[in-house]
Amino acid sequence: MLHRIETSQLELGMFIDDIEASWLESPFWRSRLVLTREEQIEALVAKDIQWVTIDDNKGKGLPSSREPRANAAKSQNSEKRGHIAQPARAVKRRAPSHSQPYIPPPGEQRFTRLTPRERAAEVRKAKGAIKRSRTAVMNLFQDARLGNAVKSKKMATLIEQIANSVAIDPTIILNIARLKTKDEYTYLHSVAVSALMINLARKLRFPEAQIPDIGMAGLLHDVGKISIPDSILLKPGKLDEQEWTTVRLHPQKGHEILLASDGVCDMALEVCLRHHEKMDGTGYPGRLDGDDLSLITRMASICDVYDAITSQRPYNKPQSASQALKTMQSCSGHFDQLILRDFAESLGIVPIGTLVRMDRAELAVVIGESPSDYAAPIVRTFRALDSDLPIVPQDIDTGRKRSRKVISIEDPDDWGFADWSTVSADLLAEEDLT
Ligand SMILES: [Fe+2]
């Protein structure tokens, strides 16, 4: 039987059947899971998610005590204010039973809702900010090339403009910064990493007072690339071992430049030196492992690689956002996977091959993202929930067709897909159906 209870009443061993939050708010990739660790419960409470539904056929039953464990004081206070905590009660199954009409949860607006005219104005502003940032970063790198100290004060206005644009909608500035020519790659990459780090930092609830330092860390992380000759930096083919040795020196070279400059914050120094370290200790220059990597370094590593593989490079084609996320998820030794999940959520990206539930009671697989908005997935529907039967697959671009929405990310096990990787590969292999 299903029971709707408060998250403060959760206990280890319970099976969560439904979380009353959008998938962007949920701390988990999957919407159904068994609670095996205290951190899972803490993550739900930390996200201010109040209600969940548990299934006592699949896990532990109702809590032994009605008094919330962690939030007892909070609960008492709310009762004093006139809010009576609702007791646990049985609820009807909503999914995957298909006899109930599907009721989508309240929609969530990821970022500021803009009218087309307001969005056009923001795009113009972002283009201006990027143009100025590109010039400023080029000058900054030029100064460093000539042996002059980096003038960090000049960056403050630029970082403020990037931070303001990201606060309204990060997709605006990132969609523009993604289009880089090979000559301007390093400069626009710095702007993009700065924007990505600011956006991720806000998702992770960094104090707003730290945003300028985080933006600076992103802008300066690759300043050491001035030490790499263009013949290597822009080489269309694969690098030989000697060329790789030169490339691997850029974190230390950059660090030396920044140490000799005034006003460079500690975060920028750290990120510059450590952004190519990996969680499994196989990165460079220090081969530090996860225990020795700071949060800001882990964030920078994700933002750096994401922008690199979603941008046009001399030696490979850009990946889509959802494809890039899938690639990065498979690199478990490289990235902090928990931060990677927050990163995906901060941009609203769903990896290719993910099983999702659509607003009109259909299951679908993510096959890419909208060309106009990389945070809007293109999905391929394949099963109706009301009839529980396969349907003729249809491709839906949720960026173009705003009336259609992804409601939640689903766990394939809960829908009987014992071998989802094969099923999703078959679905992805279908020809374009749009
Ligand atoms: Fe780098």
Short mmCIF file of C-alpha atoms and ligand atoms in Angstrom, two decimals:
data_model
loop_
_atom_site.label_atom_id
_atom_site.label_comp_id
_atom_site.label_asym_id
_atom_site.label_seq_id
_atom_site.Cartn_x
_atom_site.Cartn_y
_atom_site.Cartn_z
CA MET A 1 0.00 0.00 0.00
CA LEU A 2 1.06 3.54 -0.66
CA HIS A 3 1.28 6.14 2.10
CA ARG A 4 1.89 9.86 1.82
CA ILE A 5 4.19 11.00 4.62
CA GLU A 6 6.41 13.94 5.51
CA THR A 7 10.09 13.67 4.63
CA SER A 8 10.87 14.21 8.31
CA GLN A 9 9.16 10.87 9.02
CA LEU A 10 11.30 8.90 6.60
CA GLU A 11 13.35 5.96 7.85
CA LEU A 12 16.03 3.80 6.31
CA GLY A 13 14.61 0.82 4.43
CA MET A 14 11.55 2.66 3.14
CA PHE A 15 10.79 2.54 -0.58
CA ILE A 16 10.02 5.97 -2.01
CA ASP A 17 7.43 5.68 -4.74
CA ASP A 18 6.98 9.37 -5.44
CA ILE A 19 8.65 12.62 -4.45
CA GLU A 20 6.43 15.69 -4.46
CA ALA A 21 8.84 17.89 -6.32
CA SER A 22 9.82 18.45 -9.90
CA TRP A 23 12.74 16.40 -11.14
CA LEU A 24 14.84 19.55 -11.14
CA GLU A 25 14.20 19.99 -7.42
CA SER A 26 14.69 16.33 -6.52
CA PRO A 27 18.16 15.39 -5.23
CA PHE A 28 17.99 12.04 -7.05
CA TRP A 29 18.25 11.03 -10.68
CA ARG A 30 15.50 8.49 -10.19
CA SER A 31 12.07 9.17 -8.76
CA ARG A 32 11.72 5.80 -6.97
CA LEU A 33 14.32 4.28 -4.70
CA VAL A 34 14.97 2.41 -1.46
CA LEU A 35 16.47 4.54 1.30
CA THR A 36 19.74 2.90 2.25
CA ARG A 37 21.72 5.85 3.59
CA GLU A 38 20.97 8.67 6.02
CA GLU A 39 22.39 11.12 3.48
CA GLN A 40 19.50 10.35 1.13
CA ILE A 41 16.98 11.46 3.75
CA GLU A 42 19.08 14.49 4.63
CA ALA A 43 19.25 15.43 0.94
CA LEU A 44 15.45 15.46 0.68
CA VAL A 45 15.08 17.55 3.84
CA ALA A 46 17.85 19.91 2.70
CA LYS A 47 15.97 20.52 -0.54
CA ASP A 48 12.90 21.60 1.47
CA ILE A 49 10.88 18.77 -0.03
CA GLN A 50 8.06 18.16 2.42
CA TRP A 51 6.04 15.21 1.14
CA VAL A 52 6.79 11.83 -0.38
CA THR A 53 4.83 8.66 -1.02
CA ILE A 54 6.21 5.36 0.27
CA ASP A 55 5.26 1.84 -0.83
CA ASP A 56 5.19 -0.58 2.12
CA ASN A 57 5.03 -3.56 -0.24
CA LYS A 58 8.53 -2.74 -1.45
CA GLY A 59 10.10 -1.45 1.75
CA LYS A 60 9.65 -0.67 5.40
CA GLY A 61 6.16 0.44 6.44
CA LEU A 62 4.83 3.50 8.20
CA PRO A 63 7.14 5.19 10.69
CA SER A 64 6.99 3.89 14.23
CA SER A 65 6.44 7.40 15.57
CA ARG A 66 4.36 10.17 14.09
CA GLU A 67 6.77 12.77 15.47
CA PRO A 68 9.15 13.89 12.74
CA ARG A 69 12.70 12.91 13.66
CA ALA A 70 14.80 15.77 12.45
CA ASN A 71 12.20 18.48 12.23
CA ALA A 72 10.39 18.03 15.52
CA ALA A 73 11.02 21.62 16.59
CA LYS A 74 10.10 22.92 13.15
CA SER A 75 6.88 20.94 13.22
CA GLN A 76 5.95 22.23 16.66
CA ASN A 77 6.61 25.78 15.55
CA SER A 78 4.43 25.40 12.49
CA GLU A 79 1.60 24.06 14.64
CA LYS A 80 1.94 27.12 16.88
CA ARG A 81 1.52 29.24 13.76
CA GLY A 82 -1.69 27.40 12.98
CA HIS A 83 -0.34 24.85 10.47
CA ILE A 84 -1.26 21.37 11.62
CA ALA A 85 1.06 18.66 10.36
CA GLN A 86 -0.88 16.19 8.20
CA PRO A 87 -0.82 12.61 9.43
CA ALA A 88 0.43 9.85 7.21
CA ARG A 89 -2.41 8.53 5.08
CA ALA A 90 -2.91 5.98 2.37
CA VAL A 91 -3.03 7.33 -1.16
CA LYS A 92 -4.01 5.85 -4.46
CA ARG A 93 -1.23 4.78 -6.74
CA ARG A 94 -0.54 7.34 -9.46
CA ALA A 95 2.10 5.57 -11.54
CA PRO A 96 3.00 3.18 -12.97
CA SER A 97 -0.62 2.06 -12.51
CA HIS A 98 -2.31 3.33 -15.65
CA SER A 99 -5.92 3.31 -14.48
CA GLN A 100 -5.61 6.70 -12.77
CA PRO A 101 -5.75 9.87 -14.83
CA TYR A 102 -2.33 11.42 -14.91
CA ILE A 103 -2.06 14.64 -12.90
CA PRO A 104 1.15 16.52 -13.57
CA PRO A 105 2.79 18.22 -10.60
CA PRO A 106 2.91 22.01 -10.56
CA GLY A 107 5.23 23.23 -13.29
CA GLU A 108 8.48 24.88 -12.40
CA GLN A 109 10.00 27.80 -14.19
CA ARG A 110 13.73 27.30 -14.23
CA PHE A 111 14.74 30.85 -14.78
CA THR A 112 13.14 34.25 -15.23
CA ARG A 113 10.14 34.10 -17.56
CA LEU A 114 10.87 36.51 -20.39
CA THR A 115 8.62 37.84 -23.11
CA PRO A 116 10.09 37.53 -26.64
CA ARG A 117 10.91 41.25 -26.59
CA GLU A 118 12.60 41.01 -23.17
CA ARG A 119 14.53 37.93 -24.31
CA ALA A 120 15.73 39.74 -27.45
CA ALA A 121 16.93 42.62 -25.26
CA GLU A 122 18.77 40.18 -22.98
CA VAL A 123 20.38 38.48 -25.99
CA ARG A 124 21.61 41.89 -27.21
CA LYS A 125 23.01 42.64 -23.75
CA ALA A 126 24.69 39.22 -23.53
CA LYS A 127 26.23 39.64 -27.00
CA GLY A 128 27.65 43.00 -25.87
CA ALA A 129 29.00 41.49 -22.65
CA ILE A 130 30.62 38.64 -24.56
CA LYS A 131 32.18 40.98 -27.11
CA ARG A 132 33.64 43.14 -24.34
CA SER A 133 34.73 40.08 -22.36
CA ARG A 134 36.46 38.54 -25.39
CA THR A 135 38.41 41.74 -26.01
CA ALA A 136 39.23 42.13 -22.33
CA VAL A 137 40.38 38.54 -21.94
CA MET A 138 42.47 38.83 -25.13
CA ASN A 139 44.14 41.97 -23.71
CA LEU A 140 44.61 40.25 -20.38
CA PHE A 141 46.27 37.25 -22.00
CA GLN A 142 48.33 39.59 -24.19
CA ASP A 143 49.60 41.39 -21.07
CA ALA A 144 50.56 38.06 -19.57
CA ARG A 145 52.32 37.05 -22.80
CA LEU A 146 54.41 40.22 -22.61
CA GLY A 147 55.37 39.37 -19.05
CA ASN A 148 53.09 41.99 -17.48
CA ALA A 149 51.02 41.24 -14.42
CA VAL A 150 47.34 40.49 -14.98
CA LYS A 151 45.16 43.53 -14.22
CA SER A 152 42.52 41.76 -12.21
CA LYS A 153 40.62 44.94 -11.31
CA LYS A 154 39.63 45.42 -14.95
CA MET A 155 37.68 42.18 -14.79
CA ALA A 156 35.23 43.22 -12.08
CA THR A 157 32.74 44.92 -14.43
CA LEU A 158 32.87 42.06 -16.91
CA ILE A 159 32.26 39.48 -14.23
CA GLU A 160 29.31 41.51 -12.97
CA GLN A 161 27.82 41.59 -16.47
CA ILE A 162 28.31 37.83 -16.91
CA ALA A 163 26.82 37.15 -13.46
CA ASN A 164 23.79 39.35 -14.21
CA SER A 165 23.14 37.64 -17.52
CA VAL A 166 23.49 34.18 -15.94
CA ALA A 167 21.05 35.13 -13.18
CA ILE A 168 18.35 35.93 -15.75
CA ASP A 169 18.92 32.84 -17.90
CA PRO A 170 22.31 31.12 -18.35
CA THR A 171 21.23 29.65 -21.68
CA ILE A 172 21.36 33.11 -23.29
CA ILE A 173 25.05 33.79 -22.73
CA LEU A 174 26.07 30.15 -23.11
CA ASN A 175 24.26 29.69 -26.41
CA ILE A 176 26.21 32.67 -27.78
CA ALA A 177 29.57 31.68 -26.25
CA ARG A 178 29.22 28.20 -27.72
CA LEU A 179 29.78 29.54 -31.23
CA LYS A 180 33.53 30.03 -31.19
CA THR A 181 35.95 30.30 -34.07
CA LYS A 182 39.19 28.44 -33.46
CA ASP A 183 41.13 31.70 -33.08
CA GLU A 184 38.89 33.02 -30.36
CA TYR A 185 38.32 29.65 -28.68
CA THR A 186 40.57 30.22 -25.66
CA TYR A 187 39.07 33.64 -24.91
CA LEU A 188 35.43 32.69 -25.28
CA HIS A 189 36.08 29.42 -23.46
CA SER A 190 37.23 31.50 -20.49
CA VAL A 191 34.02 33.55 -20.61
CA ALA A 192 31.88 30.40 -20.90
CA VAL A 193 33.64 28.64 -18.00
CA SER A 194 33.19 31.77 -15.90
CA ALA A 195 29.45 31.81 -16.67
CA LEU A 196 29.10 28.07 -16.02
CA MET A 197 30.94 28.30 -12.70
CA ILE A 198 28.81 31.23 -11.54
CA ASN A 199 25.65 29.37 -12.47
CA LEU A 200 26.79 26.18 -10.72
CA ALA A 201 27.90 28.14 -7.63
CA ARG A 202 24.42 29.62 -7.31
CA LYS A 203 22.91 26.17 -7.66
CA LEU A 204 25.21 25.00 -4.83
CA ARG A 205 24.15 28.04 -2.77
CA PHE A 206 27.51 29.75 -2.54
CA PRO A 207 27.18 33.16 -0.85
CA GLU A 208 26.58 35.87 -3.46
CA ALA A 209 29.63 37.71 -2.04
CA GLN A 210 31.84 34.92 -3.44
CA ILE A 211 30.46 35.14 -6.99
CA PRO A 212 33.04 37.74 -8.19
CA ASP A 213 35.91 35.45 -7.08
CA ILE A 214 34.28 32.44 -8.73
CA GLY A 215 33.78 34.42 -11.94
CA MET A 216 37.42 35.50 -11.85
CA ALA A 217 38.56 31.90 -11.36
CA GLY A 218 36.66 30.92 -14.50
CA LEU A 219 38.04 33.78 -16.58
CA LEU A 220 41.65 33.12 -15.56
CA HIS A 221 41.76 29.33 -15.35
CA ASP A 222 43.49 28.89 -18.72
CA VAL A 223 45.76 31.96 -18.71
CA GLY A 224 48.71 29.54 -18.81
CA LYS A 225 47.76 28.64 -22.39
CA ILE A 226 49.69 31.69 -23.56
CA SER A 227 52.74 29.50 -23.01
CA ILE A 228 51.55 27.03 -25.65
CA PRO A 229 52.50 27.85 -29.26
CA ASP A 230 49.57 28.29 -31.68
CA SER A 231 51.05 25.47 -33.77
CA ILE A 232 50.09 23.13 -30.93
CA LEU A 233 47.01 24.96 -29.63
CA LEU A 234 45.35 25.11 -33.05
CA LYS A 235 46.69 21.85 -34.45
CA PRO A 236 43.87 20.04 -36.26
CA GLY A 237 45.30 16.54 -35.76
CA LYS A 238 46.26 14.55 -32.68
CA LEU A 239 49.10 15.84 -30.53
CA ASP A 240 52.30 13.80 -30.18
CA GLU A 241 53.77 13.02 -26.76
CA GLN A 242 56.14 15.99 -26.79
CA GLU A 243 53.30 18.36 -27.67
CA TRP A 244 51.19 16.91 -24.86
CA THR A 245 54.05 17.55 -22.44
CA THR A 246 53.96 21.21 -23.44
CA VAL A 247 50.19 21.39 -23.03
CA ARG A 248 50.33 19.78 -19.59
CA LEU A 249 52.55 22.60 -18.35
CA HIS A 250 49.89 25.29 -18.78
CA PRO A 251 48.36 25.03 -15.27
CA GLN A 252 51.73 25.69 -13.62
CA LYS A 253 52.66 28.44 -16.11
CA GLY A 254 49.31 30.13 -15.47
CA HIS A 255 49.73 29.80 -11.74
CA GLU A 256 53.11 31.52 -11.92
CA ILE A 257 51.62 34.40 -13.93
CA LEU A 258 48.77 34.87 -11.47
CA LEU A 259 51.08 34.68 -8.44
CA ALA A 260 53.03 37.59 -9.91
CA SER A 261 49.87 39.66 -10.35
CA ASP A 262 48.03 41.81 -7.83
CA GLY A 263 44.48 41.23 -6.69
CA VAL A 264 44.12 37.66 -7.92
CA CYS A 265 41.96 35.78 -5.42
CA ASP A 266 42.90 32.42 -3.88
CA MET A 267 40.12 30.65 -5.77
CA ALA A 268 41.54 31.79 -9.12
CA LEU A 269 45.03 30.60 -8.11
CA GLU A 270 43.68 27.23 -7.01
CA VAL A 271 41.50 26.69 -10.07
CA CYS A 272 44.27 27.72 -12.46
CA LEU A 273 46.67 25.17 -10.96
CA ARG A 274 44.19 22.31 -10.37
CA HIS A 275 41.51 22.37 -13.07
CA HIS A 276 43.03 19.36 -14.88
CA GLU A 277 43.26 17.12 -11.81
CA LYS A 278 40.90 14.13 -11.72
CA MET A 279 39.02 12.39 -8.91
CA ASP A 280 40.94 9.13 -9.45
CA GLY A 281 44.34 10.81 -9.23
CA THR A 282 45.29 10.48 -12.90
CA GLY A 283 45.12 14.18 -13.74
CA TYR A 284 47.86 16.79 -13.94
CA PRO A 285 50.02 18.47 -12.77
CA GLY A 286 49.87 17.02 -9.24
CA ARG A 287 48.03 13.70 -9.77
CA LEU A 288 45.97 14.65 -6.70
CA ASP A 289 43.03 12.40 -5.92
CA GLY A 290 39.51 13.35 -4.87
CA ASP A 291 40.32 13.76 -1.17
CA ASP A 292 42.75 16.54 -2.02
CA LEU A 293 40.56 18.37 -4.53
CA SER A 294 38.57 21.34 -3.28
CA LEU A 295 34.94 21.91 -4.18
CA ILE A 296 35.82 24.85 -6.43
CA THR A 297 38.39 22.71 -8.28
CA ARG A 298 35.83 19.93 -8.87
CA MET A 299 33.37 22.51 -10.15
CA ALA A 300 35.96 24.04 -12.48
CA SER A 301 36.94 20.65 -13.89
CA ILE A 302 33.32 19.93 -14.86
CA CYS A 303 32.67 23.39 -16.36
CA ASP A 304 35.97 23.32 -18.28
CA VAL A 305 35.39 19.92 -19.90
CA TYR A 306 31.70 20.56 -20.58
CA ASP A 307 32.42 23.73 -22.52
CA ALA A 308 35.35 22.10 -24.33
CA ILE A 309 33.35 19.15 -25.64
CA THR A 310 30.27 21.18 -26.53
CA SER A 311 32.35 23.64 -28.57
CA GLN A 312 33.78 23.33 -32.05
CA ARG A 313 37.45 22.32 -31.70
CA PRO A 314 40.20 21.86 -34.29
CA TYR A 315 40.18 18.11 -33.72
CA ASN A 316 36.58 17.13 -33.05
CA LYS A 317 32.94 18.03 -33.59
CA PRO A 318 30.95 19.59 -30.77
CA GLN A 319 28.74 17.31 -28.72
CA SER A 320 25.21 18.31 -27.83
CA ALA A 321 24.63 19.25 -24.19
CA SER A 322 22.78 16.03 -23.42
CA GLN A 323 25.41 13.93 -25.22
CA ALA A 324 28.17 15.76 -23.32
CA LEU A 325 26.46 14.98 -20.02
CA LYS A 326 26.20 11.32 -20.96
CA THR A 327 29.90 11.27 -21.88
CA MET A 328 30.86 12.93 -18.60
CA GLN A 329 28.69 10.58 -16.54
CA SER A 330 30.62 7.68 -18.01
CA CYS A 331 33.92 9.24 -16.84
CA SER A 332 33.41 8.28 -13.21
CA GLY A 333 37.09 8.57 -12.36
CA HIS A 334 37.36 12.06 -13.78
CA PHE A 335 34.53 14.02 -12.21
CA ASP A 336 32.72 14.31 -8.91
CA GLN A 337 29.47 12.71 -10.05
CA LEU A 338 27.34 14.39 -7.37
CA ILE A 339 28.49 17.82 -8.49
CA LEU A 340 28.01 16.75 -12.09
CA ARG A 341 24.37 16.02 -11.30
CA ASP A 342 23.99 19.47 -9.74
CA PHE A 343 25.68 20.91 -12.82
CA ALA A 344 23.17 19.19 -15.11
CA GLU A 345 20.33 20.45 -12.96
CA SER A 346 21.76 23.97 -12.92
CA LEU A 347 21.37 24.03 -16.71
CA GLY A 348 18.30 21.81 -16.94
CA ILE A 349 20.11 19.26 -19.14
CA VAL A 350 18.91 15.67 -19.37
CA PRO A 351 21.46 13.16 -20.74
CA ILE A 352 20.72 11.32 -24.00
CA GLY A 353 19.19 7.89 -23.43
CA THR A 354 17.38 8.93 -20.24
CA LEU A 355 13.88 7.51 -19.68
CA VAL A 356 11.38 10.30 -19.03
CA ARG A 357 7.67 10.68 -18.47
CA MET A 358 5.83 13.20 -20.61
CA ASP A 359 2.93 15.44 -19.73
CA ARG A 360 0.44 13.45 -21.82
CA ALA A 361 0.94 10.12 -20.04
CA GLU A 362 3.65 8.75 -22.30
CA LEU A 363 7.09 7.30 -21.72
CA ALA A 364 9.85 8.69 -23.90
CA VAL A 365 13.61 8.54 -24.34
CA VAL A 366 15.76 11.67 -24.58
CA ILE A 367 17.43 11.78 -28.00
CA GLY A 368 18.98 15.25 -27.95
CA GLU A 369 18.17 18.83 -27.25
CA SER A 370 16.48 21.67 -29.05
CA PRO A 371 18.76 23.68 -31.37
CA SER A 372 17.16 26.83 -29.99
CA ASP A 373 17.53 25.91 -26.31
CA TYR A 374 19.92 23.23 -25.16
CA ALA A 375 18.07 22.93 -21.86
CA ALA A 376 14.95 21.76 -23.71
CA PRO A 377 15.24 18.06 -24.59
CA ILE A 378 14.08 16.43 -27.79
CA VAL A 379 12.36 13.21 -26.82
CA ARG A 380 11.07 10.16 -28.65
CA THR A 381 7.78 8.84 -27.22
CA PHE A 382 7.28 5.10 -27.41
CA ARG A 383 4.74 3.90 -24.85
CA ALA A 384 1.31 5.13 -23.70
CA LEU A 385 0.66 4.89 -19.99
CA ASP A 386 -3.13 4.80 -20.15
CA SER A 387 -3.19 1.72 -22.40
CA ASP A 388 0.22 0.35 -21.35
CA LEU A 389 0.87 -0.34 -25.05
CA PRO A 390 3.65 0.66 -27.42
CA ILE A 391 2.79 3.65 -29.61
CA VAL A 392 4.13 4.81 -32.95
CA PRO A 393 7.24 6.71 -31.88
CA GLN A 394 7.07 10.45 -32.27
CA ASP A 395 9.91 12.94 -31.87
CA ILE A 396 9.02 16.05 -29.88
CA ASP A 397 11.25 19.11 -29.65
CA THR A 398 10.17 20.58 -26.29
CA GLY A 399 12.05 23.77 -27.15
CA ARG A 400 9.96 24.42 -30.25
CA LYS A 401 6.75 22.88 -28.98
CA ARG A 402 6.44 24.68 -25.68
CA SER A 403 3.08 23.06 -24.92
CA ARG A 404 4.81 19.69 -24.43
CA LYS A 405 6.85 19.03 -21.30
CA VAL A 406 9.03 16.44 -19.61
CA ILE A 407 7.47 15.80 -16.21
CA SER A 408 10.02 13.54 -14.56
CA ILE A 409 13.07 11.36 -15.04
CA GLU A 410 12.08 7.73 -14.51
CA ASP A 411 13.88 4.66 -13.24
CA PRO A 412 13.74 2.00 -16.02
CA ASP A 413 13.52 -0.77 -13.37
CA ASP A 414 10.21 0.63 -12.17
CA TRP A 415 8.76 0.24 -15.64
CA GLY A 416 10.02 -3.29 -16.20
CA PHE A 417 12.97 -2.45 -18.44
CA ALA A 418 15.47 -5.00 -17.15
CA ASP A 419 17.96 -4.05 -19.87
CA TRP A 420 17.28 -0.37 -20.46
CA SER A 421 20.64 0.24 -22.14
CA THR A 422 19.66 -2.13 -24.98
CA VAL A 423 16.11 -0.79 -25.21
CA SER A 424 17.27 2.84 -25.28
CA ALA A 425 19.99 2.02 -27.84
CA ASP A 426 17.33 0.46 -30.09
CA LEU A 427 15.07 3.47 -29.66
CA LEU A 428 17.93 5.86 -30.37
CA ALA A 429 18.86 3.88 -33.48
CA GLU A 430 15.47 4.59 -35.06
CA GLU A 431 15.57 7.06 -37.91
CA ASP A 432 14.67 10.67 -37.30
CA LEU A 433 10.90 10.64 -36.95
CA THR A 434 10.16 14.35 -36.88
FE FE B 1 43.22 24.09 -19.08
#
